[in-house]
PDB file of C-alpha atoms in Angstrom:
ATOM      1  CA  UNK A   1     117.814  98.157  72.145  1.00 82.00           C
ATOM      2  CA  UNK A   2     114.485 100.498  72.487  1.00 83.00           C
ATOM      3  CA  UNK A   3     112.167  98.838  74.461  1.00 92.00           C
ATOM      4  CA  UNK A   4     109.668  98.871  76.957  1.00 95.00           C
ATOM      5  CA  UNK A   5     109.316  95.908  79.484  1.00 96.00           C
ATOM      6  CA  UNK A   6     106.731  94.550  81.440  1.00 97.00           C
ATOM      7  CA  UNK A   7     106.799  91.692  83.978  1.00 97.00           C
ATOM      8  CA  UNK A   8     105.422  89.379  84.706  1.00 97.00           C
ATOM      9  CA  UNK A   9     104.026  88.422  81.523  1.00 95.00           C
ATOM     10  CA  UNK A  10     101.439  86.021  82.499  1.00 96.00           C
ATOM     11  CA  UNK A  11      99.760  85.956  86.107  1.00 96.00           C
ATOM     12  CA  UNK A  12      96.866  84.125  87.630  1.00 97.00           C
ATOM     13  CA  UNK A  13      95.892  84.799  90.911  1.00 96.00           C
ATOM     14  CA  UNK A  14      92.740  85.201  93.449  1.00 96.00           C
ATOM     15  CA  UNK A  15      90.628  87.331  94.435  1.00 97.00           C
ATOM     16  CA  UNK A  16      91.547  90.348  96.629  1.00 96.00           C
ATOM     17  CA  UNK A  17      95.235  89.271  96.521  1.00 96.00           C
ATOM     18  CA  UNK A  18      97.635  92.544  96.483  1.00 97.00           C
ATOM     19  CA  UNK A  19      99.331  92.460  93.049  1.00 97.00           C
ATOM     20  CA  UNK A  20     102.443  94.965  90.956  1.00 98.00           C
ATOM     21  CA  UNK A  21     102.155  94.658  87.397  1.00 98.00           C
ATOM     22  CA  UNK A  22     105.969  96.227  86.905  1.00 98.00           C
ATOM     23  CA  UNK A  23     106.907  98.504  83.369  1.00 98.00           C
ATOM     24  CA  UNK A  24     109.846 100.222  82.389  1.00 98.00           C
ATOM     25  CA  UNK A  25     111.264 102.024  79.530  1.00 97.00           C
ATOM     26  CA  UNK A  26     114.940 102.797  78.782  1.00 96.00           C
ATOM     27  CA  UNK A  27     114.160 105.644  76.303  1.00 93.00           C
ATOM     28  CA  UNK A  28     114.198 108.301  78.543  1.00 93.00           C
ATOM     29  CA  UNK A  29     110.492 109.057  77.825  1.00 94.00           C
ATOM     30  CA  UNK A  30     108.359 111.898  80.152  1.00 94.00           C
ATOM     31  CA  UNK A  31     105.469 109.782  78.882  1.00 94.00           C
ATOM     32  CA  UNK A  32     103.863 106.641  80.357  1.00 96.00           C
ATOM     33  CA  UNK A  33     101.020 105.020  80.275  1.00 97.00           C
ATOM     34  CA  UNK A  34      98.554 101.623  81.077  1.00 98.00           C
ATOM     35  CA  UNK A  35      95.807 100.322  78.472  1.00 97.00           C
ATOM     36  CA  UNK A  36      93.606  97.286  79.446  1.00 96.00           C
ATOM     37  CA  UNK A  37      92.817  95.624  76.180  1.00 93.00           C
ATOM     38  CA  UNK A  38      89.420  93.611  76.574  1.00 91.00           C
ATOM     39  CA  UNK A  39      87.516  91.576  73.411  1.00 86.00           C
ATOM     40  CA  UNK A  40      85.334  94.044  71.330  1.00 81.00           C
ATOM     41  CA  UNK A  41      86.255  97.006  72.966  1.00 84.00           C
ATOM     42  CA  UNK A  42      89.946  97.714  71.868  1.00 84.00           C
ATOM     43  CA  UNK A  43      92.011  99.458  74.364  1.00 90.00           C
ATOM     44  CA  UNK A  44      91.192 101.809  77.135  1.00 93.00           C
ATOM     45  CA  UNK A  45      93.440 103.629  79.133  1.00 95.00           C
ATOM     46  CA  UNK A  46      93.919 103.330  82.725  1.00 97.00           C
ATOM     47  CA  UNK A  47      95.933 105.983  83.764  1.00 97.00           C
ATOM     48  CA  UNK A  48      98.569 108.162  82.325  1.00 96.00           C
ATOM     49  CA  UNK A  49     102.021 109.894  83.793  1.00 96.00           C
ATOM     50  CA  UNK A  50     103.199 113.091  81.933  1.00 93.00           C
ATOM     51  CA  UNK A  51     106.666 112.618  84.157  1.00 94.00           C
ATOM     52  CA  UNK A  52     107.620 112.220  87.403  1.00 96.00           C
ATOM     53  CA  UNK A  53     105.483 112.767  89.750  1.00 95.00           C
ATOM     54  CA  UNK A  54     102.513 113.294  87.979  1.00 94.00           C
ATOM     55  CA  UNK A  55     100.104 110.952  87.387  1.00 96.00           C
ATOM     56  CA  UNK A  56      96.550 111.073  86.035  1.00 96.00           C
ATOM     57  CA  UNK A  57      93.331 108.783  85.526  1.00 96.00           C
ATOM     58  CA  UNK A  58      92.613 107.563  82.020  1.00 94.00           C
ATOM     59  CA  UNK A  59      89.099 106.638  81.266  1.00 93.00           C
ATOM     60  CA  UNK A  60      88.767 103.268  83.491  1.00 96.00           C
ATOM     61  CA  UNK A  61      91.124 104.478  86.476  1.00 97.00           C
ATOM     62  CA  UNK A  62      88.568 102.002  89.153  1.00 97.00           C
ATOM     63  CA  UNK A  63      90.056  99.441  91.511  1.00 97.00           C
ATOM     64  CA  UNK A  64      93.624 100.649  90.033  1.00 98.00           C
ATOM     65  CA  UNK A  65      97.015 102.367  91.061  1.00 98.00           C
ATOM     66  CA  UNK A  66      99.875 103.926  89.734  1.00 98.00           C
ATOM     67  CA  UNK A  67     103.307 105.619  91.014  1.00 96.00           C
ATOM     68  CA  UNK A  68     105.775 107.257  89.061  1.00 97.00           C
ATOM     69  CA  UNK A  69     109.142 107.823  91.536  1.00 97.00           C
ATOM     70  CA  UNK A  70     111.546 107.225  88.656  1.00 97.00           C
ATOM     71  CA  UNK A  71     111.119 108.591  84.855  1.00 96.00           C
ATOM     72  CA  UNK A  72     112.092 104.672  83.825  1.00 97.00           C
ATOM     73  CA  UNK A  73     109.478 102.890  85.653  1.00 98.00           C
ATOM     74  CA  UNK A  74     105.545 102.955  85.589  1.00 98.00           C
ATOM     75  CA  UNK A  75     104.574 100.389  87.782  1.00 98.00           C
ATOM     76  CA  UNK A  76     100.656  99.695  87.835  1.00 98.00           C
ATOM     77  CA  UNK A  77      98.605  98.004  91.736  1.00 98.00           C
ATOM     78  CA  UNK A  78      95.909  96.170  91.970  1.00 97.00           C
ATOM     79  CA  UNK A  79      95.057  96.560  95.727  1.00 95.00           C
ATOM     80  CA  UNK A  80      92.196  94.292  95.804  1.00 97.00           C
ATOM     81  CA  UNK A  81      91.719  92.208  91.965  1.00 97.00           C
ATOM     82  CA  UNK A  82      88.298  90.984  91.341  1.00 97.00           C
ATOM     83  CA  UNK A  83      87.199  89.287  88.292  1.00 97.00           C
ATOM     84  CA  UNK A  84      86.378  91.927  86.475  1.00 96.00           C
ATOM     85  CA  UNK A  85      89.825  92.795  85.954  1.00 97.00           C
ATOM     86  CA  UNK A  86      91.119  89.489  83.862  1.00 97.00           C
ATOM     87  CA  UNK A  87      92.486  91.166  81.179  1.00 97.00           C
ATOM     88  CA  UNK A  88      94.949  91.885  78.935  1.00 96.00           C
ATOM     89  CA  UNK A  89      97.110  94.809  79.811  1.00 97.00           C
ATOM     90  CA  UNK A  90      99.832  97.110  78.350  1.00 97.00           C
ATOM     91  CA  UNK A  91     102.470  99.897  79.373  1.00 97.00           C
ATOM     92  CA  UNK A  92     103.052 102.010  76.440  1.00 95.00           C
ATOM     93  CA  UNK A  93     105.899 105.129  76.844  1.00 95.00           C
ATOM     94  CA  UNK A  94     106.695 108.138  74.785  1.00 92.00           C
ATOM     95  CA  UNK A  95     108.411 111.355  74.205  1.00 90.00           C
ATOM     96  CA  UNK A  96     106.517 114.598  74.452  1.00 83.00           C
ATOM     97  CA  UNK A  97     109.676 116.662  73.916  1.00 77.00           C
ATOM     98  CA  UNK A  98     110.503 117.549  70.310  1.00 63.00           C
ATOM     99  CA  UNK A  99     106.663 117.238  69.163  1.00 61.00           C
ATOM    100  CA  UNK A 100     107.139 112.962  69.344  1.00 59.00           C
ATOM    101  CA  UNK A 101     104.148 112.735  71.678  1.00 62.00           C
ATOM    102  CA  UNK A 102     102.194 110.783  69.168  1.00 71.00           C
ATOM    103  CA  UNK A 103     104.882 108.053  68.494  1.00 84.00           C
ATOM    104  CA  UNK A 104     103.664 105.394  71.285  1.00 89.00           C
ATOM    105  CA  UNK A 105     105.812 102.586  71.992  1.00 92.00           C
ATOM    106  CA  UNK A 106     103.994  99.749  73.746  1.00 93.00           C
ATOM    107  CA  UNK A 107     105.217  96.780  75.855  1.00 94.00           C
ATOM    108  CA  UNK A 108     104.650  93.113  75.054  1.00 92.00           C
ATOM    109  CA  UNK A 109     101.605  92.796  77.472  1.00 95.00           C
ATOM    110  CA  UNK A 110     100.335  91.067  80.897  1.00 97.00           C
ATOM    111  CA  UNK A 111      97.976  88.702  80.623  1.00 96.00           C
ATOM    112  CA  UNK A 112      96.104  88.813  84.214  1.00 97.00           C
ATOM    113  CA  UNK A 113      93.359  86.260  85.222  1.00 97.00           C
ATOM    114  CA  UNK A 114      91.706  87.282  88.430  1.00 97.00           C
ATOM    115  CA  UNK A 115      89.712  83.877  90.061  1.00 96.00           C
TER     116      UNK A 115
ATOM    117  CA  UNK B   1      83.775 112.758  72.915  1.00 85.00           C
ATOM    118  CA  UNK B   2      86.585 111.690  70.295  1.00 90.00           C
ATOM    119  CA  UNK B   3      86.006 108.292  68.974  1.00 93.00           C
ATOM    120  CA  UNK B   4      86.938 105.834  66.166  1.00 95.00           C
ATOM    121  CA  UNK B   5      84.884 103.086  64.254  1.00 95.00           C
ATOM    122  CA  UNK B   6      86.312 100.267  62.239  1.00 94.00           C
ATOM    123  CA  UNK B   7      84.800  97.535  60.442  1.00 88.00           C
ATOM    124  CA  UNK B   8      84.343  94.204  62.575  1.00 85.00           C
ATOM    125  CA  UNK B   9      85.879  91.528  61.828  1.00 85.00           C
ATOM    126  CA  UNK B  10      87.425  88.643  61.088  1.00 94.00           C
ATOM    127  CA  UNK B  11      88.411  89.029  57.522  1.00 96.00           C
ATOM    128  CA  UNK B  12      89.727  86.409  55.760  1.00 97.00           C
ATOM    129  CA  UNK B  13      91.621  86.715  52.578  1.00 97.00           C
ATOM    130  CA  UNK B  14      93.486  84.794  50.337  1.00 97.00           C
ATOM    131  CA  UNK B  15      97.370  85.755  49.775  1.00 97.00           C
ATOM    132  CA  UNK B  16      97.811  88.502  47.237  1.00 97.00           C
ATOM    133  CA  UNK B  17      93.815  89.554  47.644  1.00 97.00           C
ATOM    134  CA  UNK B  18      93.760  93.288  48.266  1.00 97.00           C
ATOM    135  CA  UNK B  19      92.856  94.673  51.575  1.00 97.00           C
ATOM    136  CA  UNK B  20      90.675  97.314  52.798  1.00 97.00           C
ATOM    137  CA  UNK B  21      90.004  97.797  56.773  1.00 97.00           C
ATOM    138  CA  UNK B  22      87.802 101.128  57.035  1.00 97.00           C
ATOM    139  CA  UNK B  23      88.139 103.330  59.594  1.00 97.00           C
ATOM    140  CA  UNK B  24      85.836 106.667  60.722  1.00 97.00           C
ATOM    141  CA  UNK B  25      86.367 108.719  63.708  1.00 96.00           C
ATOM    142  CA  UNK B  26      84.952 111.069  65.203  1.00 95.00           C
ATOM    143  CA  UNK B  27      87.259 114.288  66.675  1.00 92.00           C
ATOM    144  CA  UNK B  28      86.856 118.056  67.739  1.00 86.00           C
ATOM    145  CA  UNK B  29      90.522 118.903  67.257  1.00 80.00           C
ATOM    146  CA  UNK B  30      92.705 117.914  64.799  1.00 82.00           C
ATOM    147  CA  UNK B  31      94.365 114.986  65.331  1.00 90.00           C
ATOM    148  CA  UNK B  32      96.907 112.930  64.034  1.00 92.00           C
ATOM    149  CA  UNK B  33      95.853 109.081  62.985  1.00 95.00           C
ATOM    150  CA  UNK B  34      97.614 105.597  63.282  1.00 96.00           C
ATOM    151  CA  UNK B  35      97.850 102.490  62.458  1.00 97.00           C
ATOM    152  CA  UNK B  36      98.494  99.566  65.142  1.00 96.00           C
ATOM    153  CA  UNK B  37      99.327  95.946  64.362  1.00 96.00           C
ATOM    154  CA  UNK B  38      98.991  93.288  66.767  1.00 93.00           C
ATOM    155  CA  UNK B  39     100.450  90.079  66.256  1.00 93.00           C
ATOM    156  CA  UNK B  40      99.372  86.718  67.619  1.00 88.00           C
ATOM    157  CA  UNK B  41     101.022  86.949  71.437  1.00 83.00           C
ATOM    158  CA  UNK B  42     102.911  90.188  70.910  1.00 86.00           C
ATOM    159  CA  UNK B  43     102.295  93.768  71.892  1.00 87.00           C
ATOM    160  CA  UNK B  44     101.019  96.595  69.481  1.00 91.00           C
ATOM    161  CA  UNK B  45     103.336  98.072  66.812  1.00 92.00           C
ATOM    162  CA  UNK B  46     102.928 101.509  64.964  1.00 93.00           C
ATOM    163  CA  UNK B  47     102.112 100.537  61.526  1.00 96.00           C
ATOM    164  CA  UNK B  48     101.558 103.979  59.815  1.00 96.00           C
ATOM    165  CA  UNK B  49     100.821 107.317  60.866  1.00 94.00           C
ATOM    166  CA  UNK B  50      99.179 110.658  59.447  1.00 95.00           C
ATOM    167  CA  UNK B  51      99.560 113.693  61.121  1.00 91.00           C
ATOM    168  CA  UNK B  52      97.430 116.167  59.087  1.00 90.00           C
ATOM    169  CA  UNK B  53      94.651 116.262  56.307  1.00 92.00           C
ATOM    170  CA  UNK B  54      95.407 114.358  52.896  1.00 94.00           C
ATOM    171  CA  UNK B  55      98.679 113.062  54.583  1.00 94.00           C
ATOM    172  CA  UNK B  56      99.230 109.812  53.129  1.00 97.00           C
ATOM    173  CA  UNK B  57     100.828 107.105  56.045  1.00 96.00           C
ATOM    174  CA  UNK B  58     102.809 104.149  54.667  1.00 97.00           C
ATOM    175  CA  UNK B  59     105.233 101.096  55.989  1.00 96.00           C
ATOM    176  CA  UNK B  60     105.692  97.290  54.754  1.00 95.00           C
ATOM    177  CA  UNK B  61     103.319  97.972  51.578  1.00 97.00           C
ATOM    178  CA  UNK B  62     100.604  99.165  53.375  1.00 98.00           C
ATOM    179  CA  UNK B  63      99.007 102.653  53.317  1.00 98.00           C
ATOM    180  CA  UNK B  64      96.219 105.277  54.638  1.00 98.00           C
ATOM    181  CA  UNK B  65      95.215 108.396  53.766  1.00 97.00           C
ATOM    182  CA  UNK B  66      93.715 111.277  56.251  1.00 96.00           C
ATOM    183  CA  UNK B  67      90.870 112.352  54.455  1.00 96.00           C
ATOM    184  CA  UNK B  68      89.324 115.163  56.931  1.00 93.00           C
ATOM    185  CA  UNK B  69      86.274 115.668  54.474  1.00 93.00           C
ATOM    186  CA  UNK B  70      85.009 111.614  55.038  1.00 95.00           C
ATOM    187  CA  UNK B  71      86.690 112.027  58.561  1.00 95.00           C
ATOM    188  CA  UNK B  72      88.096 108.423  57.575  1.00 96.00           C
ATOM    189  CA  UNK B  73      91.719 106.419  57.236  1.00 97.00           C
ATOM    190  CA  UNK B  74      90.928 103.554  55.758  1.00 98.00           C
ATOM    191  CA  UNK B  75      93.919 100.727  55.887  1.00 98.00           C
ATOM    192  CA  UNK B  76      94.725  99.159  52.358  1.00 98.00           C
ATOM    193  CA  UNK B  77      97.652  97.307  50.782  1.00 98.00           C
ATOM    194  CA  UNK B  78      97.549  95.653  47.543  1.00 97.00           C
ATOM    195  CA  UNK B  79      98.730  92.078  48.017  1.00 96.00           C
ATOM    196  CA  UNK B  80      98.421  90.606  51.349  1.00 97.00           C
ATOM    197  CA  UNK B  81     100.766  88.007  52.434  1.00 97.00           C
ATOM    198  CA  UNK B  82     100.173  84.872  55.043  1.00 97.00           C
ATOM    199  CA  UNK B  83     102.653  87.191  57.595  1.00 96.00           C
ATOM    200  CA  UNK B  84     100.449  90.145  57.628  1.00 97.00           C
ATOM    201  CA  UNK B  85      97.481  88.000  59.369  1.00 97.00           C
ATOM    202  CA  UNK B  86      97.090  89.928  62.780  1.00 96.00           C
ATOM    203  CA  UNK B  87      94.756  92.327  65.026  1.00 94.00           C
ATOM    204  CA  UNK B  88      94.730  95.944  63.242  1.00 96.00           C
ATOM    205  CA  UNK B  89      94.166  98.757  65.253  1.00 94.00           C
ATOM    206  CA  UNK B  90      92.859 102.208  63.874  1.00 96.00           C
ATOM    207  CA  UNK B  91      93.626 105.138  66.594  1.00 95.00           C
ATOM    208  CA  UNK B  92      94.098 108.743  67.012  1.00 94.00           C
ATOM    209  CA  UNK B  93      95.477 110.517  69.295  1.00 91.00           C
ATOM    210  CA  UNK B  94      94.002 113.161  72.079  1.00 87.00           C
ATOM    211  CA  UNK B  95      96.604 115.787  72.453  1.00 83.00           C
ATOM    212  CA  UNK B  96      95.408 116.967  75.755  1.00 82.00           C
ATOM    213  CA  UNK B  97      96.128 114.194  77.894  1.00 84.00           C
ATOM    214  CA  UNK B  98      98.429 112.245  74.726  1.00 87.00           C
ATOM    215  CA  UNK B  99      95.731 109.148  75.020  1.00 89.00           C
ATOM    216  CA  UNK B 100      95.588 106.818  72.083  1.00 92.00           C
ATOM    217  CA  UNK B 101      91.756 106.114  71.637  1.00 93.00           C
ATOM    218  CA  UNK B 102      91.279 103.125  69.257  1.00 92.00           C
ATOM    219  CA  UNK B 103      89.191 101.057  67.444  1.00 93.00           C
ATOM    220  CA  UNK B 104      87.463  97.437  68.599  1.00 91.00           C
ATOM    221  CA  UNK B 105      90.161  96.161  66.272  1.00 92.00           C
ATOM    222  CA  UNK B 106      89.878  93.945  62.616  1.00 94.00           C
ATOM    223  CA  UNK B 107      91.314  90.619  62.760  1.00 95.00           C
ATOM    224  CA  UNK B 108      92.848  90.009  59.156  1.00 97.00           C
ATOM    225  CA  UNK B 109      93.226  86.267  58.552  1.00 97.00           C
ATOM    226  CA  UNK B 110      95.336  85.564  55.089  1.00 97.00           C
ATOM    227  CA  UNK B 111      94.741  81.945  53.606  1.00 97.00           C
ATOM    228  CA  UNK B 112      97.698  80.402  51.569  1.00 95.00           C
TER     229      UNK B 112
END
């Protein structure tokens, strides 16, 4: 089956504690990418790969990081959470070959609480 | 920049009511429009999409339209069911960097 997975699903943690939100895709997409979804202001995105290797800030890249060693996996760091990052958070994939680029699919979401 | 506006919510409906969620947005290019539907602890599905002007989008009895002269793709089906109560996003897409740049989202709520 088509999917994109993200783990873990549900995560509370503290303050300035190092933390992987993990994604992966088995679609063979060149495109990856993390939204934050926050109440009122839709979804943002955090930063984008357009393949291996290359990785690029969204619009809301702070306190953030991403790696992209392997086409399947898009994993997104938190060096050092603070509140402000409780949120709501997805990995979405697609293909930019063939002109699909605009056919997003998104994982089921991380729901991070930062105390 | 590019941007999209769609009515706040929460709208509440009775089953078989007819829906409307509007959506505006603002682009420089020429972008192609979507759809979203959240449902209660799940991720975001493509509901519909429209690629160019006049294109008419449509999946599970819903439908938009790209109308490039309102700059507007306004969500409608004509007899909402208690299933269909979810989080609809309106979005469109920035080809440059292949962002999806949404709405705030309409909550539909359908009442038995």
């Amino acid at each position: 089956e088509a999917q994109v997975t993200q783990n873990p699903r549900y995560l509370i943690t503290v303050t300035g504690k190092k933390l992987t939100v993990t994604c992966s895709q088995n679609m063979n997409h060149e495109y990856m990418s993390w939204y934050r979804q926050d109440p009122g202001l839709g979804l943002r995105q955090i930063y984008y790969s357009m393949n291996v290797e290359v990785t690029d800030k969204g619009d809301v890249p702070e306190g953030y990081k991403v790696s992209r060693k392997e086409k399947r996996n898009f994993p997104l760091i938190l060096e050092s959470p603070s509140p402000n990052q409780t949120s709501l958070y997805f990995c979405a994939s697609s293909s930019t070959s063939s002109g699909g680029g605009d056919t997003q699919y998104f994982g089921p979401g991380t729901r991070l609480t930062v105390l | 920049g590019d941007s999209v506006t769609q009515m706040e919510g929460p709208v509440t409906l009775s089953e078989e009511a007819f829906l409307t969620i509007n959506c505006t947005y603002t682009a420089t290019g020429y972008p192609s429009l979507f759809w979203y539907v959240q449902y209660p602890g799940e991720g975001l599905q493509l509901l519909l999409k429209a690629t160019k002007a006049d294109d008419k989008g449509s999946n599970k009895g819903f439908e938009a339209t790209y109308r490039k002269e309102t700059t507007s793709f306004h969500l409608e089906k004509g007899s909402v069911q208690v299933s269909d109560s979810a989080v609809y996003f309106c979005a469109l897409i920035d080809w440059g960097s292949y962002k999806l740049i949404f709405g705030s989202g309409t909550r539909l709520l359908v009442r038995p």
